[in-house]
Short mmCIF file of C-alpha atoms and ligand atoms in Angstrom, two decimals:
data_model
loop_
_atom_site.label_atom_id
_atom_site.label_comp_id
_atom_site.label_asym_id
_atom_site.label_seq_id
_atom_site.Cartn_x
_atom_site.Cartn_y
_atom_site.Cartn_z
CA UNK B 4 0.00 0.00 0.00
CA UNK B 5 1.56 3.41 -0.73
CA UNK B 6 -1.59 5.53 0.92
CA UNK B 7 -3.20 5.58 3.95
CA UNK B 8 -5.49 7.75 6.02
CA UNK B 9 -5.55 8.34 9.74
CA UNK B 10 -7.01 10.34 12.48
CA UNK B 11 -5.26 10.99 16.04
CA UNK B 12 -6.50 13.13 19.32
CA UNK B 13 -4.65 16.18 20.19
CA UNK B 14 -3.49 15.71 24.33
CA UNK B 15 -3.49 17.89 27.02
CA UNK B 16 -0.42 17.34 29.03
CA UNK B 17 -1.33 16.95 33.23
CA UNK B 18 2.52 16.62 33.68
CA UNK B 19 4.34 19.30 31.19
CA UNK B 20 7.22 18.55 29.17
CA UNK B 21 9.49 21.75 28.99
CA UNK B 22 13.25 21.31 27.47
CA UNK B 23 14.89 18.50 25.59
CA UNK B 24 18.10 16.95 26.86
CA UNK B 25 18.40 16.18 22.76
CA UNK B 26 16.79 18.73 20.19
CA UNK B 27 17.66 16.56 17.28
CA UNK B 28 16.08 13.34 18.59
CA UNK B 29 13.83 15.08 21.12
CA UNK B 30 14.49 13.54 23.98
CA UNK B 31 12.34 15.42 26.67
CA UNK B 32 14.25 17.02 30.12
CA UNK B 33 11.66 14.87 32.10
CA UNK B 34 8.47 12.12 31.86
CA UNK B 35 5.79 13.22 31.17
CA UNK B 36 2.07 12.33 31.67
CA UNK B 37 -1.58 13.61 29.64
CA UNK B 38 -4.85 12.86 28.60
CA UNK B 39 -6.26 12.47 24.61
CA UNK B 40 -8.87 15.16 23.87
CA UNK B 41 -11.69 12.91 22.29
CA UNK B 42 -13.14 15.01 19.38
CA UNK B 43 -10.49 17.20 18.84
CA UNK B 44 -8.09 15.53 16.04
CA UNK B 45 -6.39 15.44 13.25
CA UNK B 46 -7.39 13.39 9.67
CA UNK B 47 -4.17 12.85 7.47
CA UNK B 48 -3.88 11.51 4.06
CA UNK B 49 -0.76 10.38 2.68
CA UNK B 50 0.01 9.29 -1.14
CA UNK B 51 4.02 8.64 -1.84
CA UNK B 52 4.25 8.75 -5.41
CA UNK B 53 6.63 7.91 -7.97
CA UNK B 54 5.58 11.14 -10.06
CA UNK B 55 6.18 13.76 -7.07
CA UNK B 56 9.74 15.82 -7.61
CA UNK B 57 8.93 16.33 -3.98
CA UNK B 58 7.03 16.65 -1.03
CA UNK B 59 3.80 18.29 -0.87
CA UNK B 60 1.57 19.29 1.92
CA UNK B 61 -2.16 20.57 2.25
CA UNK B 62 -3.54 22.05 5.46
CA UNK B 63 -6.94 22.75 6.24
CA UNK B 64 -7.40 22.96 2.31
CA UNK B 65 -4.32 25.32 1.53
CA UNK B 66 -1.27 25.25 0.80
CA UNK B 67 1.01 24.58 4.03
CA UNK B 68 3.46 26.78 4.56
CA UNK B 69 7.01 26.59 3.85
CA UNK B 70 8.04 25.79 7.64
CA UNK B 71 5.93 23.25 7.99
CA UNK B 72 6.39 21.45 4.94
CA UNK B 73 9.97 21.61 5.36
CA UNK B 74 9.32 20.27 9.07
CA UNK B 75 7.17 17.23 7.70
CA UNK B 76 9.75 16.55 5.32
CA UNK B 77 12.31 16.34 7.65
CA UNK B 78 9.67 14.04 9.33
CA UNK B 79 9.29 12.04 6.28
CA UNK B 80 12.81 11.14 5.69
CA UNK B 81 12.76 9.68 8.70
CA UNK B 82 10.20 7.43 7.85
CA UNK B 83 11.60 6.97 3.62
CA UNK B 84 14.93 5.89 6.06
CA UNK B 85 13.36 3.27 7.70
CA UNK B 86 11.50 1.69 4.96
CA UNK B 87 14.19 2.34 2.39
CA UNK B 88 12.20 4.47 0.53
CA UNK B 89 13.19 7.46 -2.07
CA UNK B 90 9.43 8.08 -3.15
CA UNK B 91 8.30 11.55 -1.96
CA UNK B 92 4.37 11.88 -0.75
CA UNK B 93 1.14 14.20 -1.07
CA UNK B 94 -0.02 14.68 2.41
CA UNK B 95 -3.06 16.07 3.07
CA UNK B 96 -4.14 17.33 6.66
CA UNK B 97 -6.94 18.63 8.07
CA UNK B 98 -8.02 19.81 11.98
CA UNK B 99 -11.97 19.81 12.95
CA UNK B 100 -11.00 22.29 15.30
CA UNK B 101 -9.98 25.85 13.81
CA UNK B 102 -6.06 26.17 13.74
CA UNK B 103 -6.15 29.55 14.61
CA UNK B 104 -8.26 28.65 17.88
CA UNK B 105 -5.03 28.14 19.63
CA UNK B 106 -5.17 24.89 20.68
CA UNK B 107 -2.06 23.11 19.92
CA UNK B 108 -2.22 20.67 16.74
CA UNK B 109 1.34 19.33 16.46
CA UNK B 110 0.51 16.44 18.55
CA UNK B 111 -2.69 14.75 16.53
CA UNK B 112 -0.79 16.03 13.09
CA UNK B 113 2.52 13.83 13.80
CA UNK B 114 0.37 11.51 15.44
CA UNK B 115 -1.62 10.95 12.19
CA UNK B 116 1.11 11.33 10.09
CA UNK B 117 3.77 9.06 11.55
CA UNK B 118 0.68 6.44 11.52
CA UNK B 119 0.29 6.75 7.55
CA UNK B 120 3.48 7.43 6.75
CA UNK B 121 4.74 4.09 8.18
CA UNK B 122 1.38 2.01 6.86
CA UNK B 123 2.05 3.54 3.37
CA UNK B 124 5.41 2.48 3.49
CA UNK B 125 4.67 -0.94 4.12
CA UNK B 126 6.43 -0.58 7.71
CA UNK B 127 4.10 -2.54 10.34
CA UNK B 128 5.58 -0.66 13.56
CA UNK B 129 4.36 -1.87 17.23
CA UNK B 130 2.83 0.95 19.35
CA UNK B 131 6.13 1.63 21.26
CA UNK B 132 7.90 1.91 18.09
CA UNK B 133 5.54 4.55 16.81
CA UNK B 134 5.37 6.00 19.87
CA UNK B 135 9.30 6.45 19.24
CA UNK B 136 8.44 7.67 15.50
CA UNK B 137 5.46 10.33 16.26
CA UNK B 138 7.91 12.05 18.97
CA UNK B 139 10.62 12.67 16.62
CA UNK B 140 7.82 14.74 14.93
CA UNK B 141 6.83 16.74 17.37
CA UNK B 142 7.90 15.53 21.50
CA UNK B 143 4.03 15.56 22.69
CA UNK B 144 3.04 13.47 19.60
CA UNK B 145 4.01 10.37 21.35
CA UNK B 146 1.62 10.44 23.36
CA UNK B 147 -1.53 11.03 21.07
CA UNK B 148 -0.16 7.57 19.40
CA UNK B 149 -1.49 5.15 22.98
CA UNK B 150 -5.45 5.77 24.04
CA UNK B 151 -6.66 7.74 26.70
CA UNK B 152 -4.11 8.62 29.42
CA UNK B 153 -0.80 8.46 29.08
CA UNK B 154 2.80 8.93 29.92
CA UNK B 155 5.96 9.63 27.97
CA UNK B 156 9.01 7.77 29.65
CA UNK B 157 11.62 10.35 29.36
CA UNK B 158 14.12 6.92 29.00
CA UNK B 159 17.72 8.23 28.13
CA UNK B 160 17.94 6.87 24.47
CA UNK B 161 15.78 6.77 21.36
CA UNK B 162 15.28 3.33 22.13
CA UNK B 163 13.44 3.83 25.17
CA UNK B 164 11.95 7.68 24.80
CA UNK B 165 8.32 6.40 23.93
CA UNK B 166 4.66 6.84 25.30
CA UNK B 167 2.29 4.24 26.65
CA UNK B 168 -1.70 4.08 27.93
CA UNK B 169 -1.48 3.94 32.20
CA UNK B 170 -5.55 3.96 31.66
CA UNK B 171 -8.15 3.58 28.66
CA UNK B 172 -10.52 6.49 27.93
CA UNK B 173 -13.45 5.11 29.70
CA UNK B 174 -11.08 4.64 32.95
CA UNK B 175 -12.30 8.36 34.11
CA UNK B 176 -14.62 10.42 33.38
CA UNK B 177 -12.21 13.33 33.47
CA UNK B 178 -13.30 16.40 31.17
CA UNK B 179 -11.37 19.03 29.69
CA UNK B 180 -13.24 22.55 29.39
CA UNK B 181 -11.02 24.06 27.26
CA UNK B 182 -11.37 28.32 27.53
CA UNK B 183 -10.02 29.52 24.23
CA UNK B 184 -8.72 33.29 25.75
CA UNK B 185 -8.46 36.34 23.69
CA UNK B 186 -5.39 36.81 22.65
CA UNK B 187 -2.78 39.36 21.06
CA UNK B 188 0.00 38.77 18.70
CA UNK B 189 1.11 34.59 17.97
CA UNK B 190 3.59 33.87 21.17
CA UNK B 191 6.90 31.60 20.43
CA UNK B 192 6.45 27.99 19.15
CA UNK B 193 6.92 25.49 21.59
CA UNK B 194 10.05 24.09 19.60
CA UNK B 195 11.22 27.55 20.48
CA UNK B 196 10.44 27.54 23.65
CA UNK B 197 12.25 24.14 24.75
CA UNK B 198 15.61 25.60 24.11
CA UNK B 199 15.44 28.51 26.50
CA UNK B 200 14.63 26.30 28.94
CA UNK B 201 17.69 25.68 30.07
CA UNK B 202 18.40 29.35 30.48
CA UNK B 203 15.73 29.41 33.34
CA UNK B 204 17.56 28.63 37.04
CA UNK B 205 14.49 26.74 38.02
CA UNK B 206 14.77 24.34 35.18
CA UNK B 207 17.17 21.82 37.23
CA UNK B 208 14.39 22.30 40.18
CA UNK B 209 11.57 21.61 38.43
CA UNK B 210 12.88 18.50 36.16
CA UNK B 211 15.02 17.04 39.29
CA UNK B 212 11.30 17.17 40.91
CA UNK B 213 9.13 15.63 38.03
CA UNK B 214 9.77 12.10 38.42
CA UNK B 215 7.70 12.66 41.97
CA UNK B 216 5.23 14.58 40.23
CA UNK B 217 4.75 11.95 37.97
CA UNK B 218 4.36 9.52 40.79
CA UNK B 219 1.48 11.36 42.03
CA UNK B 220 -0.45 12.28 38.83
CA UNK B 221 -0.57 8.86 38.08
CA UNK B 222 -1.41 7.29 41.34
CA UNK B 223 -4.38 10.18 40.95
CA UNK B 224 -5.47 8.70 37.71
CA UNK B 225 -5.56 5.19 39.00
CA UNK B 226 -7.05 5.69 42.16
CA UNK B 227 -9.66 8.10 40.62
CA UNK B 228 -8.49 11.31 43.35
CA UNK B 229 -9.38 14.45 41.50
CA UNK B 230 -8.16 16.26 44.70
CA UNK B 231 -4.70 14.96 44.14
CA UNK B 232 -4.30 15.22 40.40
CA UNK B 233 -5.95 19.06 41.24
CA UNK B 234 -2.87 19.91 43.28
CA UNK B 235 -0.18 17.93 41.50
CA UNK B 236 -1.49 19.64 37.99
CA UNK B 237 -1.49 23.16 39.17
CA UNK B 238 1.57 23.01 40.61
CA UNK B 239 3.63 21.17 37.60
CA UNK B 240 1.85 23.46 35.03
CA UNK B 241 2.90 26.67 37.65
CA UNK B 242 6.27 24.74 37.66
CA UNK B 243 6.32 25.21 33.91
CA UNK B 244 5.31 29.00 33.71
CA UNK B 245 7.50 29.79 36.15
CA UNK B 246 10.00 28.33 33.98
CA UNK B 247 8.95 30.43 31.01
CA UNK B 248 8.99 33.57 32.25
CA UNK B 249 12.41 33.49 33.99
CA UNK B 250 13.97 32.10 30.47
CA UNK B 251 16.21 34.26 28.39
CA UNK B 252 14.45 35.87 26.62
CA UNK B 253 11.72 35.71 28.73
CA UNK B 254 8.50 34.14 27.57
CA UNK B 255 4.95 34.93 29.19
CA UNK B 256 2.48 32.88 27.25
CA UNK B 257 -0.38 34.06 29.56
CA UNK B 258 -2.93 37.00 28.83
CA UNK B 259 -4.65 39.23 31.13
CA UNK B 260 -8.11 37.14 30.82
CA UNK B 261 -5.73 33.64 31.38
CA UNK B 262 -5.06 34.88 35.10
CA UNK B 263 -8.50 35.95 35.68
CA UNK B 264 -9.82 32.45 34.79
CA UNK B 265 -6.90 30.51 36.98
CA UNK B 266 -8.43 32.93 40.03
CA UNK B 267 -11.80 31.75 38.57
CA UNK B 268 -10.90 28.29 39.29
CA UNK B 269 -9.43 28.68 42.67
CA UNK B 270 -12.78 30.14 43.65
CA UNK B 271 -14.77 27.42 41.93
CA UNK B 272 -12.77 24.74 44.08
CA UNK B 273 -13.21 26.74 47.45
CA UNK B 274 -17.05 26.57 46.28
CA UNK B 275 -17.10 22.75 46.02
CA UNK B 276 -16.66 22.41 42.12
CA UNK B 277 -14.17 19.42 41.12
CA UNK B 278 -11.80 21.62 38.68
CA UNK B 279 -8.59 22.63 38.31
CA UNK B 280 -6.28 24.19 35.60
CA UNK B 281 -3.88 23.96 33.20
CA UNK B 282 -2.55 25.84 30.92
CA UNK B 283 0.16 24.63 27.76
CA UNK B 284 2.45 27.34 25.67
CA UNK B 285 -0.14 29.67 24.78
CA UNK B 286 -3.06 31.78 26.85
CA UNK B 287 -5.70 29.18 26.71
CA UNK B 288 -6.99 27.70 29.80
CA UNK B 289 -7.50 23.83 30.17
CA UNK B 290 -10.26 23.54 32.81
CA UNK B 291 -10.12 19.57 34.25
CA UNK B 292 -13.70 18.88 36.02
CA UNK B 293 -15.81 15.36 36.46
CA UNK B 294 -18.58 14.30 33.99
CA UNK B 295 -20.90 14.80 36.19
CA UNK B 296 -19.81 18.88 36.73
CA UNK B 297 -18.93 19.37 32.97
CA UNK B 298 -22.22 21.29 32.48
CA UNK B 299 -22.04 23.74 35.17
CA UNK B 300 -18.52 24.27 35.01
CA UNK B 301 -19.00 24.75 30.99
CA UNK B 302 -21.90 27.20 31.76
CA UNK B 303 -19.38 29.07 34.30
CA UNK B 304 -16.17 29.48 31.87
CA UNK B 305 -18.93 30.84 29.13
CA UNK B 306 -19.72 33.45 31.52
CA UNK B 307 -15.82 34.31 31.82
CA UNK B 308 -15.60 37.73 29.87
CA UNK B 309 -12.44 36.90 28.37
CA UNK B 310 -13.66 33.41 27.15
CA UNK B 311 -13.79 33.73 23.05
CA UNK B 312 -15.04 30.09 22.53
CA UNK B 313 -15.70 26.84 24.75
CA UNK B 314 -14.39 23.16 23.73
CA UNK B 315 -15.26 20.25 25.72
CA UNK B 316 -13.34 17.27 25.47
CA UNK B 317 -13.74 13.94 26.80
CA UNK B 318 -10.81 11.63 26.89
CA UNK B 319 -9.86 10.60 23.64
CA UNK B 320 -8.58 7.06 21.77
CA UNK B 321 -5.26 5.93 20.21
CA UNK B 322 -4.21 6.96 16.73
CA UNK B 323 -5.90 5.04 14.31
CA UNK B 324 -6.29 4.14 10.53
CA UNK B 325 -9.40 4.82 8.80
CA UNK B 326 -11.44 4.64 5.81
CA UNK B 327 -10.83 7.63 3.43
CA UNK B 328 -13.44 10.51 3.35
CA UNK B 329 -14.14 13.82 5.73
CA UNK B 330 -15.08 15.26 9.10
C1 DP6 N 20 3.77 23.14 26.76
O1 DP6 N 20 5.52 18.81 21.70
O2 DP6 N 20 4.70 21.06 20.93
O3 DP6 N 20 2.48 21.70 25.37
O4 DP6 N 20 8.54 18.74 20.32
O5 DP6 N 20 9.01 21.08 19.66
O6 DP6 N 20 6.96 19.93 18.79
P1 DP6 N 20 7.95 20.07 19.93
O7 DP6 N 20 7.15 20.62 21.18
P2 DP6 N 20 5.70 20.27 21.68
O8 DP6 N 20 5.79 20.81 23.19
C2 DP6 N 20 4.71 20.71 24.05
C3 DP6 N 20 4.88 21.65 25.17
C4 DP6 N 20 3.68 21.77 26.09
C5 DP6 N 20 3.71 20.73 27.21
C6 DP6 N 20 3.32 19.32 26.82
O9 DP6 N 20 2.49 19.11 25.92
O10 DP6 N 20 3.83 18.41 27.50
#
C-alpha cells in the first residue's frame, strides 16, 4: 500500500514537558504524563508517489506553509529511512478544530502522520515503536499515538523515549473545558520555547522534581483522586510558567483574561466544584472537572468575559487508521 489515512487526538499534558536533553532526537528534560482530547483531532492523508519531484503538503485545504512542509519533510525522511524508501508523498491534513483557535495541533498532526506514513510504506511498527516515531515529529506526539491517558518515559535513548496508555478512555470520566482566551500577537512555538529552557535557574528544580510529580499524577489517575491530580497539575503546570517567564528571553504565554480564569478556578474549588487548571504554551486555559460537573462548570467558563469560545473534550482514543473521506 503506498496511501493511507488516519485520524489521532490532540493531548493535554497533566505533567508538562518543557526542554529536551536532545533537540535533534527530542528527547524530553523529564516524563511526562496527559490525557487524549476525544473530538479534537487530526485526519491525514498520505500518497508517496513515484511522479512527485517532492514533497507536498495541504492544510486545512491550503497550501502549508514553507516551515511546515519543510518540518514534515524532515519528518518524512525519517520514515523513507526506515523503509528504504526514495518516493516523496502528497499529504493532506486537516483539523476539525480551527487552527487559529489556539489549541495546539502538532501532537494529533505527527500523530496521524507518523501512523500513515509508516502504513504507506509498508512498515508494520508496534505501538512503542511509533510512539518512538510520532515524537521525533513533534515531542508531545508520542503520546496522542497510545489511548486515553498516558505517559511519555523520558528513558535516556531513542530506544526507550516512547509513550504508553497507564488507563483507557473510559477509565475516568475526566473532562477538559477548554477556555479559548483572547489573545494578542502569535507567542513563540513550543520548539522555540524548549531551548530557552535551560536558560531558566528553576529548570534543574523543576525537572530534578518531576519524576515525583509523575508519581502522584498517576497514582491520581488510577485511584480516581481528583483532589490529588488538582494539586499535582497546578503546581507542575505553575512549575512550567514559572520556567517560562524566567527564560532568556523571557516568555509569558499568559494573557490578562488567562489569570482571571486561573483565580476563577481557585474560587470554583473553594465553592465545592471538582476543577482545576492547566494551561500549555499559549493563553488558553484547560479547565479539568468530572462528567458529572462538565455542564455547570461549561456554563461558568462561558460566563468568563475573556472566554472567546468553549471546547469540551472527553478523553480521547489511540491513533488510528481509517477509511478515506471527511469530518
Ligand atoms: C507546553 O511537543 O509542541 O504543550 O517537540 O518542539 O513539537 P515540539 O514541542 P511540543 O511541546 C509541548 C509543550 C507543552 C507541554 C506538553 O504538551 O507536555
Amino acid at each position: 500500500m503506498t496511501t493511507a489515512t488516519t485520524q489521532a487526538c490532540a493531548n493535554i499534558a497533566l505533567i508538562k514537558y518543557w526542554g529536551n536533553r536532545d533537540d535533534t532526537l527530542r528527547l524530553a528534560a523529564n516524563s511526562s504524563l496527559s490525557m487524549n482530547l476525544g473530538g479534537l483531532e487530526t485526519r491525514t492523508s498520505i500518497a508517496f508517489d513515484l511522479s512527485l519531484a517532492a514533497d507536498e503538503l495541504t492544510l486545512n485545504g491550503r497550501p502549508g506553509p514553507v516551515e511546515a512542509l519543510r518540518r514534515m519533510s524532515g519528518f518524512l525522511d525519517l520514515v523513507r529511512g526506515m523503509a528504504g524508501s526514495q518516493l516523496r508523498a502528497r499529504v493532506s491534513s486537516e483539523n476539525n478544530f480551527p487552527t487559529g483557535a489556539g489549541i495546539a495541533s502538532s501532537a494529533s498532526a505527527y500523530a496521524a502522520l507518523a501512523l500513515a506514513a509508516s502504513t504507506a510504506l509498508g512498515l508494520d511498527l508496534s505501538e512503542r515503536d511509533l510512539s518512538r516515531l510520532a515524537r521525533r515529529g513533534s515531542g508531545s506526539a508520542c503520546r496522542s499515538i497510545p489511548g486515553g491517558f498516558v505517559e511519555w518515559q523520558a528513558g535516556e535513548t531513542d530506544a526507550d523515549s516512547y509513550a504508553f496508555s497507564i488507563a483507557p478512555p473510559d477509565y475516568w470520566d475526566l473532562v477538559d473545558v477548554i477556555a479559548v482566551v483572547e489573545a494578542g500577537e502569535k507567542a513563540t512555538g513550543s520548539s522555540a520555547g524548549h531551548s530557552l529552557a535551560a536558560t531558566s535557574i528553576l529548570q534543574p528544580a523543576r525537572v530534578a522534581d518531576a519524576p515525583r510529580r509523575v508519581v502522584l499524577c498517576r497514582q491520581a489517575i488510577v485511584e480516581k483522586d481528583f483532589e490529588k491530580l488538582a494539586e499535582v497539575v497546578e503546581l507542575d503546570c505553575n512549575l512550567m510558567h514559572a520556567v517560562m517567564i524566567t527564560s532568556t528571553p523571557l516568555l509569558i504565554y499568559w494573557e490578562p483574561g488567562t489569570l482571571e480564569l486561573i483565580c476563577q478556578v481557585q474560587s470554583w474549588r473553594a465553592a465545592g466544584l471538582p476543577v482545576c487548571y492547566t494551561i500549555d504554551a499559549g493563553p488558553n486555559v484547560h479547565i479539568l472537572t468530572l462528567g458529572d460537573s462538565a455542564a455547570v462548570v461549561e456554563e461558568l467558563v462561558r460566563n468568563v468575559p475573556a472566554v472567546r469560545t468553549v471546547y469540551v473534550a472527553p478523553p480521547g482514543g489511540p491513533a488510528r487508521l481509517v477509511n478515506d473521506g471527511h469530518f
